[in-house]
Coordinates of C-alpha atoms and ligand atoms in Angstrom, one line a residue:
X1 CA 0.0 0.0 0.0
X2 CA 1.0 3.2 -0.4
X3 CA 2.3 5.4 2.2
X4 CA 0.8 8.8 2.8
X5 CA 2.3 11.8 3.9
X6 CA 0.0 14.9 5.4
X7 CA 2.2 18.2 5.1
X8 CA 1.3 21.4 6.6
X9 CA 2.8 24.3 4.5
X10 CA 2.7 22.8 1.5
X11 CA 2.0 25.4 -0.8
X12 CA 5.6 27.0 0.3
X13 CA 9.0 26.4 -0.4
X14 CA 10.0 23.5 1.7
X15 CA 6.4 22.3 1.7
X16 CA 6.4 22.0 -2.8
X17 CA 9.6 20.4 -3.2
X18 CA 8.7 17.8 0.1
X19 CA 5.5 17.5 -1.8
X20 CA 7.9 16.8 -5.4
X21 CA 9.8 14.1 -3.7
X22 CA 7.4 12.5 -1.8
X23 CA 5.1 11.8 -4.7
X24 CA 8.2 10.8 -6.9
X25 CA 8.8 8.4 -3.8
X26 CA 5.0 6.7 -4.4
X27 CA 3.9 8.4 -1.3
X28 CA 0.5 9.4 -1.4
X29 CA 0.5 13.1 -0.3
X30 CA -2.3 15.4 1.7
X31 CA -1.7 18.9 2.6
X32 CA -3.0 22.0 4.1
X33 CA -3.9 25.8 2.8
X34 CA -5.1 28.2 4.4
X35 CA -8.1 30.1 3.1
X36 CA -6.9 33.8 1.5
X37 CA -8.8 36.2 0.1
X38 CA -6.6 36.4 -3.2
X39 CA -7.1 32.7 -4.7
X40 CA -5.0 33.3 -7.4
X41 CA -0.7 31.9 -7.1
X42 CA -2.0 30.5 -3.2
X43 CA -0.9 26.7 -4.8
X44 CA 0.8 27.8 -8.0
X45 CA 4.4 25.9 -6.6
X46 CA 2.0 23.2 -6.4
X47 CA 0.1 23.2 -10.1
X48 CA 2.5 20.8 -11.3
X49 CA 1.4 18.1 -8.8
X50 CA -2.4 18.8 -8.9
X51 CA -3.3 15.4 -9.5
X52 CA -1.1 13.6 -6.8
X53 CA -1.5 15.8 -3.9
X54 CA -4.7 16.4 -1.9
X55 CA -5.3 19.3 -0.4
X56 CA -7.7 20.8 1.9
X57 CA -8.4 24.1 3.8
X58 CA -6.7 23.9 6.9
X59 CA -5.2 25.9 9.7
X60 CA -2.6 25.4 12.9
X61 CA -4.7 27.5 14.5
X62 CA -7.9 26.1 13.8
X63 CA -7.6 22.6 15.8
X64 CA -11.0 20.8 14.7
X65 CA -9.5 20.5 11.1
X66 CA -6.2 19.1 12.3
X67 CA -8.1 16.3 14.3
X68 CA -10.6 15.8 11.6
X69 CA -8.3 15.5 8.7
X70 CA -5.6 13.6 11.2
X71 CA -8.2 10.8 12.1
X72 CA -9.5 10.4 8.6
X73 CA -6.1 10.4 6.3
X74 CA -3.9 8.2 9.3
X75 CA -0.7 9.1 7.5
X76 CA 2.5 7.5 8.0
X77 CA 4.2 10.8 8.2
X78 CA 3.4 14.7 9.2
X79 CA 5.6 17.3 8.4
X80 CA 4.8 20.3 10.0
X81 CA 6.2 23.1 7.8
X82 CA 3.5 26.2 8.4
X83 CA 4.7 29.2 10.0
X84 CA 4.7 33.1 10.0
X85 CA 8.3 32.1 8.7
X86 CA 9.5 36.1 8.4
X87 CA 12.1 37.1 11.0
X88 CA 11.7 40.5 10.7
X89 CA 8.0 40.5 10.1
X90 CA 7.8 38.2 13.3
X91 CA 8.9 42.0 15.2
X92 CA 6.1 43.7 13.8
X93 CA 3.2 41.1 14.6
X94 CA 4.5 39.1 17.7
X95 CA 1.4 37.4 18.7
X96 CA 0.5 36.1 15.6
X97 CA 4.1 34.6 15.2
X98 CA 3.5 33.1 18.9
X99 CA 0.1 31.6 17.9
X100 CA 1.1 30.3 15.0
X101 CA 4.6 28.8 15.7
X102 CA 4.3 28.0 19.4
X103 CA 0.3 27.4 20.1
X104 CA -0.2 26.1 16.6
X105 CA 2.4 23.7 17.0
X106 CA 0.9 22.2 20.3
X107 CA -2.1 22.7 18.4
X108 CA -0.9 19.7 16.0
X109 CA 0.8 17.4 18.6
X110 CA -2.6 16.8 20.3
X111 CA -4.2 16.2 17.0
X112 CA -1.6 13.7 15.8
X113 CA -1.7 12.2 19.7
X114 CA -4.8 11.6 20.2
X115 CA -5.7 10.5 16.4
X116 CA -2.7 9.2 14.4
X117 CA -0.3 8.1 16.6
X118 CA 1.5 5.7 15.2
X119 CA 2.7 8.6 12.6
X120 CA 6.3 9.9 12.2
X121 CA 6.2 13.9 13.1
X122 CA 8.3 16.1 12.1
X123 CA 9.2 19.6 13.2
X124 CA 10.4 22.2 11.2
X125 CA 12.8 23.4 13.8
X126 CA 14.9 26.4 13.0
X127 CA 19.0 27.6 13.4
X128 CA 17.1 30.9 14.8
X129 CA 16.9 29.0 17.5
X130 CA 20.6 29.6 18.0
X131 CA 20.5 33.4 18.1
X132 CA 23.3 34.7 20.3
X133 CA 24.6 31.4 20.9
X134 CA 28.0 29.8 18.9
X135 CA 30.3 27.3 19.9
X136 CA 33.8 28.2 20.4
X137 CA 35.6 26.9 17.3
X138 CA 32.2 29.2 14.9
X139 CA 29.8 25.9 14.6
X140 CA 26.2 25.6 15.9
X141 CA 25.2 22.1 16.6
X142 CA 22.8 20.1 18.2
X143 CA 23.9 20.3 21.6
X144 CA 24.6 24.2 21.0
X145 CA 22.3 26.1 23.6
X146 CA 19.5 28.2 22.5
X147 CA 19.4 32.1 23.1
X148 CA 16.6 33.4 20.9
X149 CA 16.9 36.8 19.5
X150 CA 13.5 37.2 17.8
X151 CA 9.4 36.4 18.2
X152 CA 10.2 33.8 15.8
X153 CA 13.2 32.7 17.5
X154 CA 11.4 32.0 21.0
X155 CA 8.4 30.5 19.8
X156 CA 10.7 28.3 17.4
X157 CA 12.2 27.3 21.0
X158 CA 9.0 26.4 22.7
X159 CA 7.9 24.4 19.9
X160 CA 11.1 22.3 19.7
X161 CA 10.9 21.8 23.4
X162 CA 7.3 20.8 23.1
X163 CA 8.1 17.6 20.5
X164 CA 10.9 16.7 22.1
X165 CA 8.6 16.8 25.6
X166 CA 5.9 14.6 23.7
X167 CA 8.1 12.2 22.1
X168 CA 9.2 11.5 25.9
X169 CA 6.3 11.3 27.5
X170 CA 3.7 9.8 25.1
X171 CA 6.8 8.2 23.2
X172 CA 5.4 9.5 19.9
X173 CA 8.1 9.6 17.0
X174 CA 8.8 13.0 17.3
X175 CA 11.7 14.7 16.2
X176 CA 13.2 18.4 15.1
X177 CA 15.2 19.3 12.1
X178 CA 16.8 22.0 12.6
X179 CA 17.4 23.7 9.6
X180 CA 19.6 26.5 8.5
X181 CA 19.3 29.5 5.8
X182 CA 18.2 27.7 3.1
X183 CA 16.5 29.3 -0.5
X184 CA 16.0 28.0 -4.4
X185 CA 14.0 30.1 -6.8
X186 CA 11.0 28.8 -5.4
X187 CA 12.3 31.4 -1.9
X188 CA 9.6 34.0 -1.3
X189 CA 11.5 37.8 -2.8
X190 CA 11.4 39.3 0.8
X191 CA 14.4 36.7 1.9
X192 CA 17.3 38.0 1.4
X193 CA 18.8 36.1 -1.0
X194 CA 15.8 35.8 -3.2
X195 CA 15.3 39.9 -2.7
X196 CA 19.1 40.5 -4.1
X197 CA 19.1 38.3 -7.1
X198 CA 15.5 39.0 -8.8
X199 CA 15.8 42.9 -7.9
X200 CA 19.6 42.4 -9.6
X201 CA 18.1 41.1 -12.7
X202 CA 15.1 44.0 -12.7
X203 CA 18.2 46.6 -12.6
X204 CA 20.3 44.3 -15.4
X205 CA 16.9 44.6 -17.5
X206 CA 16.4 48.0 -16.6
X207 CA 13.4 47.2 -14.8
X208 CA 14.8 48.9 -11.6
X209 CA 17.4 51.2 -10.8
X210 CA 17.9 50.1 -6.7
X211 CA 18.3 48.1 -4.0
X212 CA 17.8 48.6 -0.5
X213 CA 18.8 46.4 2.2
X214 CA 18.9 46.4 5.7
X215 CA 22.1 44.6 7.5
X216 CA 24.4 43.5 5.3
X217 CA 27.3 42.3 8.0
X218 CA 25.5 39.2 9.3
X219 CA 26.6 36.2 8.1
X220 CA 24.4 33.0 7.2
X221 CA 24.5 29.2 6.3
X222 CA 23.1 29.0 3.1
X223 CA 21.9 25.9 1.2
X224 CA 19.3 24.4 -1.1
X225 CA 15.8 23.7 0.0
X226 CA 15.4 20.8 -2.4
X227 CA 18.9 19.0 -0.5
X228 CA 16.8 19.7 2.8
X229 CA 13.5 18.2 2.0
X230 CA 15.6 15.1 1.1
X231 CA 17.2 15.6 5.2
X232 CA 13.6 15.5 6.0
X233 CA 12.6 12.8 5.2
X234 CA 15.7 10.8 6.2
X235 CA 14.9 12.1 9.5
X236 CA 11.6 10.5 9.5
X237 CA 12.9 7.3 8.0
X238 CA 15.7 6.7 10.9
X239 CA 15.4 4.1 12.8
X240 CA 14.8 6.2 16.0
X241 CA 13.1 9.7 16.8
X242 CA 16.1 12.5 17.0
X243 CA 16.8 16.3 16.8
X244 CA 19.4 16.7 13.6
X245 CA 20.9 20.0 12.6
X246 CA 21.1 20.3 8.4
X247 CA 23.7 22.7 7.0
X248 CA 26.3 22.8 4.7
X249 CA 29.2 24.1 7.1
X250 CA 30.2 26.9 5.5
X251 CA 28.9 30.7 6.1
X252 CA 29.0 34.1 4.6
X253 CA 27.6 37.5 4.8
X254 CA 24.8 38.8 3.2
X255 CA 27.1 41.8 1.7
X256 CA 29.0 38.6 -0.1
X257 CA 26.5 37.1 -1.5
X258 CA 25.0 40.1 -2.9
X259 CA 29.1 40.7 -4.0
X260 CA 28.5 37.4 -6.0
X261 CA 25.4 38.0 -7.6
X262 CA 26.1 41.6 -8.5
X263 CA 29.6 40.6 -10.1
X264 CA 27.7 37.5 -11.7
X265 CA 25.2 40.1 -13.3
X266 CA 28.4 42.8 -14.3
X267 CA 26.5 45.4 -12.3
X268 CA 28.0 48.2 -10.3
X269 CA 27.1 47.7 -6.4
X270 CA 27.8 51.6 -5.5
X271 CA 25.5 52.6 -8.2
X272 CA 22.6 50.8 -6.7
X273 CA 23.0 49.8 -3.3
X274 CA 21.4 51.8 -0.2
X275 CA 21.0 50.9 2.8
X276 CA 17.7 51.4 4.4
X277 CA 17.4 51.2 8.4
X278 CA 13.7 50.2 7.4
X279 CA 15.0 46.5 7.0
X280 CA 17.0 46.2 10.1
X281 CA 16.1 44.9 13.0
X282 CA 15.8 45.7 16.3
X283 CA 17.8 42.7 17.3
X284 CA 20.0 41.2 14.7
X285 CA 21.2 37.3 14.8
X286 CA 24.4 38.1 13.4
X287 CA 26.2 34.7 12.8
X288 CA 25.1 31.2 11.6
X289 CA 27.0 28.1 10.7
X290 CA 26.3 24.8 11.4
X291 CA 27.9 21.5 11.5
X292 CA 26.0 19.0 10.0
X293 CA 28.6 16.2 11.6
X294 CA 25.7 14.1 13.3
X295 CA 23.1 14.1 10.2
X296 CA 25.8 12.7 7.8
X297 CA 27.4 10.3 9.8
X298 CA 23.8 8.7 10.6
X299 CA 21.0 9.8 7.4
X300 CA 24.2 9.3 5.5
X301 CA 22.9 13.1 4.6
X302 CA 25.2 15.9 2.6
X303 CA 24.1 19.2 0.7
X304 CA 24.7 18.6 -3.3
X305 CA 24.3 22.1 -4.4
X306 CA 27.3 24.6 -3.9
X307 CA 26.3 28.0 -3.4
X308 CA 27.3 29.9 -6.2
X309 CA 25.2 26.8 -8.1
X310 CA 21.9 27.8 -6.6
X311 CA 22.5 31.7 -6.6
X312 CA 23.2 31.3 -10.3
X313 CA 19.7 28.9 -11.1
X314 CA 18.3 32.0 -8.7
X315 CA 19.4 34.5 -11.5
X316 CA 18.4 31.7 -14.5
X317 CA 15.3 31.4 -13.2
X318 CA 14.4 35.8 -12.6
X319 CA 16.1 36.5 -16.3
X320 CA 13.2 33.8 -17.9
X321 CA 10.7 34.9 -16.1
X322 CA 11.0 38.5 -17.2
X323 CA 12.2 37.4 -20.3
X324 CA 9.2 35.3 -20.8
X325 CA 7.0 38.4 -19.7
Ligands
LIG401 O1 16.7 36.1 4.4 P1 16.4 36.5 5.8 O2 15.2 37.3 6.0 O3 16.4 35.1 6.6 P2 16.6 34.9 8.2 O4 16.1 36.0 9.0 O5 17.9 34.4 8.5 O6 15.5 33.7 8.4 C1 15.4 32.6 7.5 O7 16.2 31.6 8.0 C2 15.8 31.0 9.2 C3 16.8 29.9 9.5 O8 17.9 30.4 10.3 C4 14.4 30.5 9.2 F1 14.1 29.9 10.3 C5 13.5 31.6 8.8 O9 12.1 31.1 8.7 C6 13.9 32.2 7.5 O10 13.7 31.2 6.5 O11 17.6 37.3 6.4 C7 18.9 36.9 6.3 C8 19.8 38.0 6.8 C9 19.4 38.7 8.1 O12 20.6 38.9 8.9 C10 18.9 40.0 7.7 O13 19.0 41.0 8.7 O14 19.8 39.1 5.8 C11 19.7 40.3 6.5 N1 19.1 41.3 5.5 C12 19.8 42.4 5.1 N2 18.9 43.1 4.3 C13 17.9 41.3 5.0 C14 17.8 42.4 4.2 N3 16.9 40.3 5.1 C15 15.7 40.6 4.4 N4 14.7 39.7 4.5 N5 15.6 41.7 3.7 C16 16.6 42.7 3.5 O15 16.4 43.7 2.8

């Protein structure tokens, strides 16, 4: 029989390249949306798969749909990839970010405990997490403690505490993945990355004349989102519940990246770079990398993309877009 897969978040990044690889896999995939106004582009990383995913309205917060759809689907596997996953954003509307990634989360452990428990869960934990916190040779890792600097940060915190606290107690299969930076053209364009390169190739088509960014000193992990789906699901398929840190070990700042993509596109960065104190914050996490030691030596895990590899299918895919517009 096949095995299903219920993923919350689909329609995002993470969630439509799980969604890709599952399917490919033979899994039999269900997923939630939430209801918005504007129908139009809500599953559009997802038309591609319209005939082998299922998907329903659905909502952390709302707790009778989780138990319904829980009780009726009895997957083999949840991933729980909603969230209000904007850092900065998660400043401006702290409550909502709590609800939705500390309360919703406990929302969905009681659902999947008291309807599908023999289900793998996993947790999209987060290197936010980290926050002021490094080890002293420049590595966070899994037994690296957590010093939130953000809304998202400390509700990220209490939700990994909270499946690593049922997993104990109820002895669910519970685990975290705790996942670096990590981006692909399917990134929403108010990350970082994703903001540089397609507002790079708007100037380089003379669709734009600048870009404004907030700190460009901190430094981040970056990798691909389609090598981390593939961690994900590793995680679930290990032979025991764990917390795993994904990361490809190396780390730069945002002003390189942005170095690489400008030179990539032969574009003059003192032309059109500003920096706009609208996009800092009002406390920065200024330094991620992470060692990914555990992950390989166990899901026999690595990242295949290099950097500069997924900045430049970033910039392929911006320049057909607009060239196809
Ligand atoms: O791309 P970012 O917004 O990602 P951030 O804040 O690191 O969070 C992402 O990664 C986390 C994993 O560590 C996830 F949990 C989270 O959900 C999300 O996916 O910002 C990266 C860096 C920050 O230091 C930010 O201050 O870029 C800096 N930055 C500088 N100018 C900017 C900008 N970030 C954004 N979004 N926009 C700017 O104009």
């Amino acid at each position: 029989m096949k095995k299903k897969a219920f993923i919350t978040g689909i329609a995002g990044q993470d969630g439509s390249y799980l969604a890709e690889l599952l399917t490919k896999k033979g899994y039999k995939v269900f997923g939630i949306i939430r209801r918005n106004s504007t129908v139009e582009h809500q599953k559009s990383r997802l038309e591609h798969l319209d005939k082998d995913v299922e998907i329903s309205y659905g909502d952390l917060l709302n707790e009778s749909s989780l138990h319904q759809l829980l009780k009726k689907i009895q997957p083999n596997e949840i991933y729980n990839l909603a969230a209000q996953s904007h850092v900065r954003v998660s400043f401006e509307i702290p409550q909502f970010t709590i609800k939705t990634n500390a309360l919703g989360v406990a929302n969905i452990l009681e659902a999947y405990r008291l309807n599908s428990r023999n289900a793998k869960f996993y947790q999209a934990s987060s290197s936010e997490m980290f926050g002021r916190s490094v080890d002293k040779d420049g590595y966070q890792r899994e037994t690296t403690p957590f010093q939130p600097t953000s809304p998202y940060g400390c509700a990220k915190v209490f939700a990994f505490n909270m499946v690593k606290h049922y997993r104990i107690a109820y002895k669910l299969f519970a685990c975290n993945g705790i996942l670096f930076n990590h981006e692909s053209p399917r990134r929403g364009s108010n990350f970082v990355t994703n903001k540089v390169v397609k507002t790079a190739v708007r100037i380089k088509l003379g669709l734009e004349k600048k870009l404004k960014l907030g700190n460009i000193n901190s430094y981040r992990d970056w990798g691909h989102s389609k090598d981390y789906v593939e961690a994900m699901r590793l995680i679930l398929n290990y032979k025991k519940p764990d917390d795993w840190v994904i990361a490809t070990g190396q780390t730069r700042s945002v002003k390189q990246m942005t170095d690489y993509v400008f030179n990539k596109l032969k574009l003059n960065k003192k032309k059109h770079i500003f920096i706009d104190k609208k996009y800092f914050r009002p406390e920065e996490l200024k330094y991620l990398r992470g060692d990914s030691t555990k992950a390989k030596k166990y899901l026999k895990w690595k990242p295949n993309y290099r950097f500069e590899e997924m900045l430049d299918e970033m910039i392929d895919f911006w320049m057909d877009h607009y060239e196809r517009s």
